[in-house]
Coordinates of N, CA and C and ligand atoms in Angstrom, one line a residue:
M9 N -79.3 -32.6 51.5 CA -78.2 -31.8 51.1 C -77.7 -30.9 52.2
S10 N -76.4 -30.9 52.4 CA -75.9 -30.1 53.6 C -75.8 -28.6 53.2
E11 N -76.1 -27.8 54.2 CA -76.1 -26.3 53.9 C -74.6 -25.8 54.0
V12 N -74.3 -24.9 53.1 CA -73.0 -24.2 53.1 C -73.2 -22.7 53.3
K13 N -72.7 -22.2 54.4 CA -72.9 -20.8 54.7 C -71.9 -20.0 53.9
V14 N -72.5 -19.1 53.0 CA -71.6 -18.3 52.2 C -71.5 -16.8 52.7
Y15 N -72.4 -16.4 53.5 CA -72.4 -15.1 54.0 C -73.0 -15.0 55.4
E16 N -72.3 -14.2 56.2 CA -72.9 -13.9 57.5 C -72.5 -12.5 57.9
R17 N -73.4 -11.8 58.4 CA -73.1 -10.4 58.8 C -72.3 -10.4 60.1
P18 N -71.1 -9.8 60.1 CA -70.3 -9.8 61.3 C -71.1 -9.2 62.5
K19 N -70.8 -9.8 63.6 CA -71.5 -9.3 64.9 C -71.3 -7.8 65.2
S20 N -70.0 -7.4 64.9 CA -69.7 -6.1 65.2 C -70.0 -5.1 64.1
W21 N -70.7 -5.5 63.1 CA -71.3 -4.6 62.1 C -72.6 -4.2 62.6
M22 N -72.9 -2.9 62.7 CA -74.1 -2.3 63.3 C -75.3 -2.9 62.6
P23 N -76.3 -3.4 63.4 CA -77.5 -3.9 62.8 C -78.3 -2.9 62.0
N24 N -79.0 -3.3 61.0 CA -79.9 -2.4 60.3 C -79.3 -1.2 59.6
V25 N -78.0 -1.3 59.2 CA -77.5 -0.2 58.4 C -77.1 -0.8 57.0
S26 N -77.2 0.0 56.0 CA -76.6 -0.4 54.7 C -75.6 0.7 54.3
S27 N -74.7 0.3 53.4 CA -73.6 1.1 53.0 C -73.9 2.3 52.3
H28 N -73.2 3.4 52.6 CA -73.4 4.7 51.8 C -72.3 4.8 50.8
Y29 N -71.4 3.9 50.7 CA -70.2 4.0 49.8 C -70.7 3.8 48.4
C30 N -69.9 4.4 47.4 CA -70.2 4.2 46.0 C -70.0 2.8 45.6
P31 N -70.8 2.3 44.6 CA -70.5 1.0 44.1 C -69.1 0.8 43.7
G32 N -68.5 -0.4 44.1 CA -67.1 -0.7 43.8 C -66.1 0.0 44.7
C33 N -66.5 0.7 45.7 CA -65.6 1.3 46.6 C -65.0 0.2 47.6
G34 N -63.7 0.3 47.8 CA -63.1 -0.7 48.7 C -63.3 -0.4 50.2
H35 N -63.8 0.7 50.6 CA -64.1 1.0 52.0 C -65.0 -0.1 52.7
G36 N -66.1 -0.4 51.9 CA -67.0 -1.4 52.5 C -66.4 -2.7 52.8
I37 N -65.5 -3.1 51.9 CA -64.8 -4.4 52.0 C -63.9 -4.3 53.3
A38 N -63.2 -3.2 53.3 CA -62.2 -3.1 54.4 C -62.9 -3.0 55.8
H39 N -64.1 -2.3 55.8 CA -64.9 -2.3 57.0 C -65.2 -3.7 57.5
R40 N -65.7 -4.5 56.5 CA -66.1 -5.8 56.9 C -64.9 -6.6 57.4
L41 N -63.8 -6.5 56.8 CA -62.6 -7.2 57.3 C -62.3 -6.8 58.8
V42 N -62.4 -5.5 59.0 CA -62.1 -5.1 60.4 C -63.1 -5.7 61.4
C43 N -64.4 -5.7 61.0 CA -65.4 -6.3 61.8 C -65.2 -7.8 62.0
E44 N -64.8 -8.5 61.0 CA -64.6 -9.9 61.1 C -63.4 -10.2 62.1
A45 N -62.3 -9.4 61.9 CA -61.2 -9.6 62.8 C -61.6 -9.3 64.3
I46 N -62.4 -8.3 64.5 CA -62.8 -8.0 65.9 C -63.7 -9.1 66.4
D47 N -64.6 -9.6 65.6 CA -65.4 -10.8 66.0 C -64.6 -12.0 66.4
E48 N -63.7 -12.3 65.5 CA -62.9 -13.5 65.7 C -62.0 -13.4 66.9
L49 N -61.5 -12.2 67.2 CA -60.7 -12.1 68.4 C -61.5 -11.9 69.7
G50 N -62.8 -11.7 69.5 CA -63.7 -11.6 70.7 C -63.4 -10.3 71.4
I51 N -63.2 -9.2 70.7 CA -62.8 -7.9 71.4 C -63.8 -6.8 71.1
Q52 N -65.0 -7.2 70.7 CA -66.0 -6.1 70.3 C -66.2 -5.2 71.5
N53 N -66.3 -5.7 72.7 CA -66.7 -4.8 73.9 C -65.4 -4.1 74.4
D54 N -64.3 -4.5 73.9 CA -63.0 -3.8 74.5 C -62.3 -2.9 73.5
T55 N -63.0 -2.7 72.3 CA -62.3 -2.0 71.2 C -62.8 -0.5 71.1
I56 N -61.9 0.4 70.9 CA -62.3 1.8 70.6 C -61.7 2.1 69.3
G57 N -62.5 2.5 68.3 CA -62.0 3.0 67.0 C -61.9 4.5 67.0
V58 N -61.0 5.0 66.1 CA -60.8 6.4 66.0 C -61.1 6.7 64.5
A59 N -62.1 7.6 64.2 CA -62.6 7.8 62.9 C -61.8 9.0 62.2
P60 N -61.6 8.9 60.9 CA -60.8 10.0 60.2 C -61.7 11.0 59.6
V61 N -61.2 11.9 58.8 CA -62.0 12.7 57.8 C -61.9 11.9 56.5
G62 N -62.7 12.3 55.6 CA -62.8 11.5 54.3 C -64.0 10.7 54.3
C63 N -64.1 9.8 53.3 CA -65.4 9.1 53.1 C -65.7 8.2 54.2
A64 N -64.7 7.8 55.0 CA -65.0 6.9 56.2 C -65.2 7.7 57.4
A65 N -65.5 9.0 57.3 CA -65.6 9.8 58.5 C -66.7 9.3 59.5
M66 N -67.7 8.7 58.9 CA -68.8 8.2 59.8 C -68.8 6.7 59.9
I67 N -67.6 6.2 60.0 CA -67.4 4.7 60.1 C -68.1 4.2 61.4
Y68 N -68.3 5.1 62.3 CA -68.9 4.7 63.6 C -70.4 4.4 63.4
D69 N -71.0 4.8 62.2 CA -72.3 4.4 61.9 C -72.4 2.9 61.6
Y70 N -71.2 2.3 61.2 CA -71.2 0.9 60.8 C -70.7 -0.1 61.8
M71 N -69.8 0.4 62.7 CA -69.1 -0.5 63.7 C -69.8 -0.4 65.0
D72 N -70.2 -1.6 65.5 CA -70.9 -1.7 66.8 C -69.8 -1.8 67.9
T73 N -68.9 -0.9 67.9 CA -67.9 -0.8 69.0 C -67.9 0.7 69.5
D74 N -67.2 0.9 70.6 CA -67.0 2.3 70.9 C -66.2 3.0 69.8
Y75 N -66.5 4.3 69.7 CA -65.8 5.1 68.6 C -65.6 6.5 69.0
C76 N -64.6 7.1 68.4 CA -64.3 8.5 68.7 C -63.9 9.2 67.4
E77 N -64.4 10.4 67.2 CA -64.0 11.1 66.0 C -62.7 11.9 66.2
A78 N -61.8 12.0 65.2 CA -60.6 12.8 65.4 C -60.6 13.9 64.3
P79 N -60.1 15.1 64.7 CA -59.9 16.1 63.6 C -59.0 15.7 62.5
H80 N -58.9 16.4 61.4 CA -58.1 16.0 60.3 C -56.8 15.5 60.6
G81 N -56.5 14.3 60.3 CA -55.1 13.7 60.4 C -54.7 13.4 61.8
R82 N -55.5 13.7 62.8 CA -55.0 13.6 64.2 C -55.4 12.3 64.8
A83 N -55.9 11.3 64.0 CA -56.4 10.1 64.6 C -55.3 9.3 65.4
P84 N -54.0 9.3 64.9 CA -53.0 8.6 65.8 C -52.7 9.3 67.1
A85 N -52.9 10.6 67.1 CA -52.7 11.4 68.4 C -53.8 11.1 69.3
V86 N -55.1 11.1 68.8 CA -56.2 10.8 69.6 C -56.1 9.3 70.1
A87 N -55.7 8.4 69.2 CA -55.6 7.0 69.6 C -54.5 6.9 70.7
T88 N -53.4 7.7 70.6 CA -52.4 7.7 71.6 C -53.0 8.0 73.0
G89 N -53.8 9.1 73.0 CA -54.4 9.6 74.2 C -55.3 8.5 74.8
L90 N -56.1 7.9 74.0 CA -57.1 6.9 74.5 C -56.3 5.7 75.0
K91 N -55.3 5.2 74.3 CA -54.5 4.1 74.8 C -53.8 4.4 76.1
T92 N -53.4 5.6 76.2 CA -52.6 6.0 77.4 C -53.5 5.9 78.7
V93 N -54.7 6.5 78.5 CA -55.6 6.5 79.7 C -56.3 5.1 79.9
R94 N -56.5 4.4 78.8 CA -57.2 3.1 78.9 C -56.3 2.0 78.2
P95 N -55.2 1.7 78.8 CA -54.3 0.7 78.2 C -54.9 -0.7 78.1
D96 N -56.0 -0.9 78.8 CA -56.7 -2.2 78.8 C -57.6 -2.3 77.5
K97 N -57.8 -1.2 76.8 CA -58.6 -1.2 75.6 C -57.8 -1.5 74.3
I98 N -58.4 -2.0 73.3 CA -57.8 -2.2 72.0 C -58.2 -1.0 71.1
V99 N -57.2 -0.2 70.8 CA -57.5 1.1 70.1 C -56.9 1.1 68.7
Y100 N -57.8 1.5 67.8 CA -57.3 1.5 66.4 C -57.8 2.7 65.6
T101 N -57.0 3.1 64.6 CA -57.5 4.2 63.7 C -57.8 3.6 62.4
Y102 N -58.7 4.3 61.7 CA -59.0 3.9 60.3 C -58.9 5.2 59.5
Q103 N -57.9 5.2 58.6 CA -57.6 6.5 57.9 C -57.4 6.4 56.4
G104 N -57.8 7.3 55.6 CA -57.5 7.4 54.2 C -56.2 8.0 54.0
D105 N -55.8 8.1 52.7 CA -54.4 8.6 52.4 C -54.4 10.1 52.5
G106 N -55.5 10.8 52.2 CA -55.5 12.3 52.4 C -55.4 12.6 53.9
D107 N -56.1 11.8 54.7 CA -56.1 12.0 56.2 C -54.7 11.7 56.8
L108 N -54.2 10.5 56.4 CA -53.0 9.9 57.1 C -51.7 10.4 56.5
A109 N -51.7 10.5 55.1 CA -50.4 10.7 54.5 C -50.2 12.2 54.1
S110 N -51.3 13.0 54.2 CA -51.1 14.4 53.9 C -51.2 15.2 55.2
I111 N -52.4 15.5 55.6 CA -52.6 16.4 56.8 C -52.0 15.7 58.1
G112 N -52.1 14.4 58.2 CA -51.7 13.7 59.4 C -50.3 13.0 59.3
M113 N -49.5 13.4 58.4 CA -48.2 12.7 58.2 C -47.4 12.8 59.5
A114 N -47.4 14.0 60.2 CA -46.6 14.1 61.4 C -47.1 13.2 62.5
E115 N -48.4 13.1 62.6 CA -49.0 12.3 63.7 C -48.6 10.8 63.5
I116 N -48.7 10.3 62.2 CA -48.5 8.9 62.0 C -47.0 8.6 62.2
I117 N -46.1 9.5 61.8 CA -44.7 9.2 61.9 C -44.3 9.2 63.4
H118 N -44.9 10.1 64.2 CA -44.5 10.1 65.6 C -45.1 9.0 66.4
A119 N -46.3 8.6 66.0 CA -46.9 7.5 66.7 C -46.1 6.2 66.4
A120 N -45.7 6.0 65.1 CA -44.9 4.9 64.7 C -43.6 4.9 65.4
N121 N -43.0 6.1 65.5 CA -41.6 6.3 66.0 C -41.6 6.0 67.5
R122 N -42.8 6.2 68.2 CA -42.8 5.9 69.6 C -43.1 4.4 69.8
G123 N -43.4 3.7 68.7 CA -43.9 2.3 68.9 C -45.2 2.2 69.7
Q124 N -46.0 3.2 69.5 CA -47.3 3.3 70.2 C -48.1 2.0 70.0
S125 N -48.6 1.5 71.1 CA -49.3 0.2 71.0 C -50.7 0.4 70.5
I126 N -50.8 0.8 69.2 CA -52.2 1.0 68.5 C -52.1 0.2 67.2
T127 N -53.3 0.1 66.6 CA -53.4 -0.6 65.3 C -53.9 0.5 64.3
V128 N -53.3 0.5 63.2 CA -53.7 1.5 62.2 C -54.1 0.8 60.9
I129 N -55.3 1.1 60.4 CA -55.8 0.6 59.1 C -55.7 1.8 58.2
F130 N -54.9 1.7 57.2 CA -54.6 2.9 56.3 C -55.1 2.5 54.9
I131 N -56.1 3.2 54.4 CA -56.7 3.0 53.1 C -56.1 3.9 52.1
N132 N -55.3 3.2 51.2 CA -54.7 4.0 50.1 C -55.5 3.8 48.8
N133 N -56.2 4.9 48.4 CA -56.9 4.8 47.1 C -56.4 5.9 46.2
A134 N -55.2 6.4 46.5 CA -54.5 7.2 45.5 C -55.2 8.5 45.2
I135 N -56.2 9.0 46.1 CA -56.9 10.2 45.8 C -57.7 10.6 47.0
Y136 N -58.0 11.9 47.1 CA -59.0 12.3 48.1 C -60.4 12.0 47.6
G137 N -61.0 11.0 48.2 CA -62.3 10.6 47.7 C -63.4 11.6 48.1
M138 N -63.6 11.8 49.4 CA -64.7 12.6 49.9 C -64.8 14.0 49.3
T139 N -63.7 14.6 49.1 CA -63.8 16.0 48.7 C -63.7 16.2 47.2
G140 N -64.1 15.2 46.4 CA -64.2 15.4 45.0 C -63.0 15.0 44.1
G141 N -62.0 14.4 44.7 CA -61.0 13.8 43.9 C -59.8 14.7 43.7
Q142 N -59.3 15.3 44.8 CA -58.1 16.1 44.8 C -56.9 15.1 44.7
M143 N -55.7 15.6 44.3 CA -54.5 14.8 44.4 C -54.1 14.5 45.8
A144 N -53.7 13.3 46.1 CA -53.3 12.9 47.4 C -51.8 12.7 47.3
P145 N -51.1 12.5 48.5 CA -49.7 12.2 48.4 C -49.4 10.9 47.7
T146 N -50.4 10.1 47.6 CA -50.3 8.7 47.0 C -50.7 8.7 45.6
T147 N -51.2 9.8 45.0 CA -51.6 9.8 43.6 C -50.4 9.5 42.7
L148 N -50.6 8.6 41.7 CA -49.5 8.1 40.9 C -49.0 9.2 39.9
I149 N -47.8 9.1 39.4 CA -47.3 9.9 38.4 C -48.2 9.7 37.1
G150 N -48.7 10.8 36.6 CA -49.5 10.7 35.4 C -51.0 10.6 35.7
Q151 N -51.3 10.3 36.9 CA -52.8 10.1 37.3 C -53.4 11.5 37.3
K152 N -54.6 11.5 36.7 CA -55.4 12.8 36.6 C -56.3 12.9 37.8
T153 N -56.3 14.1 38.5 CA -57.2 14.4 39.5 C -57.7 15.8 39.3
T154 N -58.6 16.3 40.2 CA -59.1 17.6 40.0 C -58.1 18.7 40.2
T155 N -57.1 18.4 41.0 CA -56.0 19.4 41.2 C -54.7 19.2 40.4
C156 N -54.7 18.1 39.6 CA -53.7 17.9 38.6 C -54.3 17.3 37.4
P157 N -55.2 18.2 36.7 CA -56.0 17.6 35.6 C -55.2 17.1 34.4
L158 N -53.9 17.5 34.3 CA -53.1 17.0 33.2 C -52.3 15.8 33.7
G159 N -52.5 15.3 34.9 CA -51.8 14.2 35.4 C -50.7 14.6 36.4
R160 N -50.4 13.9 37.4 CA -49.4 14.3 38.4 C -48.0 14.3 37.7
D161 N -47.3 15.4 38.0 CA -46.0 15.7 37.3 C -45.0 15.8 38.5
A162 N -44.1 14.8 38.5 CA -43.1 14.8 39.6 C -42.3 16.1 39.8
S163 N -42.1 16.8 38.7 CA -41.3 18.0 38.8 C -42.1 19.2 39.4
V164 N -43.4 19.0 39.4 CA -44.3 20.0 40.1 C -44.7 19.5 41.5
N165 N -45.2 18.3 41.5 CA -45.9 17.7 42.7 C -45.1 16.8 43.5
G166 N -43.9 16.5 43.1 CA -43.1 15.4 43.8 C -43.6 14.1 43.5
Y167 N -43.0 13.1 44.2 CA -43.3 11.7 43.9 C -44.3 11.1 44.8
P168 N -45.1 10.1 44.4 CA -46.1 9.5 45.3 C -45.3 8.9 46.5
L169 N -45.9 9.1 47.7 CA -45.2 8.6 48.9 C -45.6 7.1 49.2
R170 N -44.5 6.3 49.4 CA -44.7 5.0 49.9 C -44.7 4.9 51.4
V171 N -45.8 5.1 52.0 CA -45.9 5.3 53.5 C -45.4 4.1 54.2
S172 N -45.8 2.9 53.8 CA -45.3 1.7 54.5 C -43.8 1.6 54.5
E173 N -43.2 1.8 53.4 CA -41.8 1.6 53.3 C -41.1 2.7 54.1
M174 N -41.6 3.9 54.1 CA -41.0 5.0 54.9 C -41.1 4.7 56.4
L175 N -42.2 4.2 56.9 CA -42.4 3.9 58.3 C -41.5 2.7 58.7
A176 N -41.3 1.8 57.8 CA -40.6 0.6 58.1 C -39.1 0.9 58.3
T177 N -38.6 2.1 57.9 CA -37.2 2.5 58.2 C -37.0 2.8 59.7
L178 N -38.1 3.1 60.4 CA -38.0 3.5 61.8 C -37.8 2.2 62.7
P179 N -37.0 2.4 63.8 CA -36.8 1.2 64.6 C -38.0 0.7 65.4
A180 N -38.9 1.6 65.8 CA -39.9 1.3 66.8 C -41.1 0.5 66.3
P181 N -41.7 0.8 65.1 CA -42.9 0.1 64.8 C -42.6 -1.4 64.6
G182 N -43.7 -2.2 64.9 CA -43.4 -3.6 64.9 C -43.9 -4.3 63.7
F183 N -45.1 -4.0 63.2 CA -45.7 -4.7 62.1 C -46.2 -3.7 61.1
I184 N -45.7 -3.8 59.9 CA -46.1 -2.9 58.8 C -46.2 -3.8 57.5
T185 N -47.4 -3.7 56.9 CA -47.7 -4.6 55.8 C -48.6 -3.9 54.8
R186 N -48.5 -4.2 53.5 CA -49.4 -3.7 52.5 C -50.2 -4.8 51.9
V187 N -51.5 -4.6 51.8 CA -52.4 -5.7 51.2 C -53.4 -4.9 50.3
T188 N -54.3 -5.7 49.7 CA -55.3 -5.0 48.9 C -56.6 -5.8 48.9
V189 N -57.7 -5.1 48.6 CA -59.0 -5.8 48.5 C -59.5 -5.9 47.1
A190 N -58.5 -5.9 46.1 CA -58.9 -5.8 44.7 C -59.5 -7.1 44.2
Q191 N -59.1 -8.2 44.7 CA -59.7 -9.5 44.3 C -59.8 -10.4 45.5
P192 N -60.7 -11.4 45.4 CA -61.0 -12.2 46.6 C -59.7 -12.9 47.2
K193 N -58.8 -13.3 46.3 CA -57.6 -14.0 46.8 C -56.7 -13.1 47.6
Y194 N -56.7 -11.8 47.2 CA -56.0 -10.8 48.0 C -56.7 -10.4 49.3
T195 N -58.0 -10.4 49.2 CA -58.9 -10.0 50.3 C -58.7 -10.9 51.5
L196 N -58.6 -12.2 51.2 CA -58.4 -13.2 52.2 C -57.1 -12.9 53.0
K197 N -56.0 -12.5 52.2 CA -54.8 -12.2 52.9 C -54.9 -10.9 53.6
A198 N -55.7 -10.0 53.1 CA -55.9 -8.7 53.8 C -56.5 -8.9 55.1
K199 N -57.5 -9.8 55.2 CA -58.1 -10.2 56.4 C -57.1 -10.7 57.4
Q200 N -56.2 -11.6 57.0 CA -55.3 -12.2 57.9 C -54.4 -11.1 58.5
A201 N -54.0 -10.1 57.6 CA -53.1 -9.1 58.1 C -53.8 -8.2 59.1
I202 N -55.0 -7.8 58.8 CA -55.8 -7.0 59.7 C -56.0 -7.7 61.1
K203 N -56.3 -9.0 61.0 CA -56.5 -9.7 62.3 C -55.2 -9.7 63.1
K204 N -54.1 -9.9 62.3 CA -52.8 -10.0 63.0 C -52.4 -8.6 63.7
A205 N -52.8 -7.6 63.0 CA -52.5 -6.2 63.5 C -53.3 -6.0 64.8
F206 N -54.5 -6.5 64.9 CA -55.2 -6.4 66.2 C -54.7 -7.4 67.2
Q207 N -54.4 -8.6 66.7 CA -53.8 -9.6 67.7 C -52.6 -9.1 68.3
N208 N -51.7 -8.4 67.6 CA -50.5 -7.9 68.1 C -50.8 -7.0 69.3
Q209 N -51.8 -6.2 69.2 CA -52.2 -5.3 70.3 C -52.8 -6.1 71.5
V210 N -53.6 -7.1 71.2 CA -54.1 -7.9 72.3 C -52.9 -8.5 73.0
E211 N -51.9 -8.9 72.3 CA -50.7 -9.5 73.0 C -49.7 -8.5 73.6
G212 N -50.2 -7.2 73.6 CA -49.4 -6.2 74.2 C -48.1 -5.7 73.5
K213 N -48.1 -6.0 72.2 CA -47.0 -5.6 71.4 C -47.2 -4.1 71.0
G214 N -46.3 -3.6 70.2 CA -46.3 -2.2 69.8 C -47.1 -1.9 68.6
F215 N -46.6 -0.9 67.8 CA -47.3 -0.3 66.7 C -47.5 -1.3 65.5
S216 N -48.7 -1.4 65.0 CA -49.0 -2.2 63.8 C -49.8 -1.3 62.8
L217 N -49.4 -1.4 61.5 CA -50.1 -0.7 60.5 C -50.3 -1.6 59.3
V218 N -51.6 -1.6 58.8 CA -51.9 -2.3 57.6 C -52.4 -1.3 56.5
E219 N -51.6 -1.2 55.5 CA -52.0 -0.4 54.3 C -52.8 -1.2 53.4
V220 N -54.0 -0.7 53.0 CA -54.9 -1.5 52.2 C -55.0 -0.7 50.8
L221 N -54.5 -1.3 49.7 CA -54.8 -0.6 48.4 C -56.2 -0.8 48.1
S222 N -56.9 0.3 47.8 CA -58.4 0.3 47.7 C -58.8 1.1 46.5
S223 N -60.0 1.0 46.1 CA -60.5 1.7 44.9 C -61.4 2.9 45.2
C224 N -61.4 3.8 44.2 CA -62.3 5.0 44.3 C -62.9 5.2 42.9
P225 N -63.7 4.3 42.4 CA -64.2 4.4 41.0 C -64.8 5.7 40.7
T226 N -65.5 6.3 41.7 CA -66.1 7.6 41.4 C -65.1 8.7 41.0
N227 N -64.1 8.8 41.8 CA -63.1 9.9 41.5 C -62.0 9.5 40.5
W228 N -61.9 8.2 40.3 CA -61.0 7.7 39.2 C -61.7 7.8 37.8
G229 N -63.0 8.0 37.9 CA -63.8 8.1 36.6 C -63.9 6.8 35.9
M230 N -64.1 5.7 36.7 CA -64.1 4.4 36.1 C -65.3 3.6 36.7
R231 N -65.7 2.5 35.9 CA -66.7 1.6 36.5 C -66.0 0.7 37.5
P232 N -66.7 0.1 38.4 CA -66.1 -0.7 39.5 C -65.1 -1.7 39.0
V233 N -65.5 -2.5 38.0 CA -64.6 -3.6 37.6 C -63.3 -3.0 37.0
E234 N -63.5 -2.0 36.2 CA -62.3 -1.3 35.6 C -61.4 -0.7 36.7
A235 N -62.0 -0.2 37.7 CA -61.3 0.4 38.8 C -60.4 -0.7 39.5
F236 N -60.9 -1.8 39.8 CA -60.1 -2.9 40.4 C -59.0 -3.4 39.5
D237 N -59.3 -3.4 38.1 CA -58.3 -3.8 37.2 C -57.2 -2.7 37.2
W238 N -57.5 -1.4 37.3 CA -56.5 -0.4 37.3 C -55.7 -0.4 38.5
L239 N -56.3 -0.8 39.6 CA -55.6 -0.9 40.9 C -54.5 -2.0 40.7
L240 N -54.9 -3.1 40.1 CA -53.9 -4.2 39.9 C -52.8 -3.8 38.9
S241 N -53.2 -3.2 37.8 CA -52.2 -2.9 36.8 C -51.4 -1.7 37.0
S242 N -51.9 -0.7 37.7 CA -51.2 0.6 37.9 C -50.7 0.9 39.3
M243 N -51.6 0.5 40.3 CA -51.2 0.8 41.7 C -50.2 -0.2 42.2
M244 N -50.5 -1.5 42.0 CA -49.7 -2.5 42.6 C -48.2 -2.5 42.2
P245 N -47.9 -2.2 40.9 CA -46.4 -2.1 40.6 C -45.7 -1.1 41.4
Y246 N -46.4 0.1 41.7 CA -45.7 1.1 42.5 C -45.8 0.9 44.0
Y247 N -46.9 0.2 44.4 CA -47.1 -0.1 45.8 C -47.1 -1.6 45.9
P248 N -46.0 -2.2 46.0 CA -46.0 -3.7 46.0 C -46.5 -4.2 47.4
L249 N -47.3 -5.3 47.3 CA -47.8 -5.9 48.5 C -46.6 -6.6 49.2
G250 N -46.8 -6.7 50.5 CA -45.8 -7.5 51.3 C -45.7 -7.0 52.7
V251 N -44.9 -7.7 53.5 CA -44.6 -7.4 54.9 C -43.3 -6.6 54.9
F252 N -43.4 -5.4 55.4 CA -42.1 -4.6 55.4 C -41.4 -4.7 56.8
K253 N -42.2 -5.0 57.8 CA -41.6 -5.1 59.1 C -42.5 -6.1 60.0
D254 N -41.9 -6.9 60.8 CA -42.7 -7.7 61.7 C -42.0 -7.9 63.0
F255 N -42.8 -8.1 64.0 CA -42.3 -8.2 65.4 C -41.3 -9.4 65.5
D256 N -41.7 -10.5 64.8 CA -40.9 -11.7 65.0 C -39.5 -11.6 64.4
Ligands
LIG18 C1 -56.4 21.3 51.2 C2 -57.5 20.6 51.9 N1 -57.4 20.5 53.3 C3 -58.3 19.8 53.9 C4 -59.4 19.2 53.3 C5 -60.4 18.5 54.1 N2 -60.6 17.1 53.8 C6 -61.9 16.6 53.9 S1 -61.9 15.0 53.6 C7 -60.3 14.9 53.3 C8 -59.5 13.7 53.0 C9 -60.1 12.8 52.1 O1 -59.3 11.9 51.5 P1 -58.8 10.5 52.1 O2 -58.3 10.6 53.5 O3 -57.9 9.9 51.1 O4 -60.1 9.6 52.3 P2 -61.1 9.1 51.2 O5 -62.3 10.1 51.1 O6 -60.4 8.9 49.9 O7 -61.6 7.8 51.8 C10 -59.7 16.2 53.5 C11 -58.3 16.4 53.4 C12 -59.4 19.4 51.9 N3 -60.4 18.9 51.2 N4 -58.5 20.1 51.2
LIG19 S1 -65.9 8.8 46.6 FE1 -64.4 7.1 46.3 S2 -63.6 6.6 48.4 FE2 -65.5 7.8 48.6 S3 -67.2 6.4 48.8 FE3 -67.0 6.9 46.6 S4 -65.7 5.4 45.7 FE4 -65.4 5.3 47.9

């Protein structure tokens, strides 16, 4: 009988670590996709990641590449500095929606507007995960969080920001796409998008951003399967998957 390999630990996943993320959290899947892309492109020794605040703050414990921590929301600015002094390196940020779309909104807009040659992995789980589930700029209308316990109300809190669509209006960024890790069929496409976002940088192109719709069962108050179902039924209609901008 021939052997079929169903699982292999990515080379760029740090040896001997196991995940600290909650059961059903999308961060672990997204980390793996980033590692697989780095492996397949053979860039493990040439890559520098920039870590966010939020649940992925210690992503450097998982990734066996060079890494740098950034203050709240400033990952695109730190990545800009790294890429400027080391243009030979592949520089990427990994940021949640609290980090990127709230505190760091200015940094991401300006990095995108400069067409900065970096790769951004943006995890949209519609809430601040790490700090106990505050409302994020991406929280949906009616969604309950600790800071909007009756549900987000547009007349008080404004509307959820569609970051990818907003950035795609700028002339400079090259590749902007939204994917999800909610089901295996979507995860395969997410992997292709993440790999392409790194490949763009290898080829010396400009700014690439992959928004990943992800789950936070803990702060959504759901079981893992229910959380992925909610992502599909509630998040995806407001945040449609697709490519909003491409270099080609
Ligand atoms: C008003 C406010 N400013 C700053 C912080 C500090 N802070 C710590 S983690 C974090 C972001 C967490 O959310 P997100 O980036 O969505 O990542 P997640 O934990 O969901 O992966 C913030 C904003 C805070 N909790 N509240
Ligand atoms: S709090 Fe949410 S985002 Fe953070 S690890 Fe748990 S499920 Fe993931």
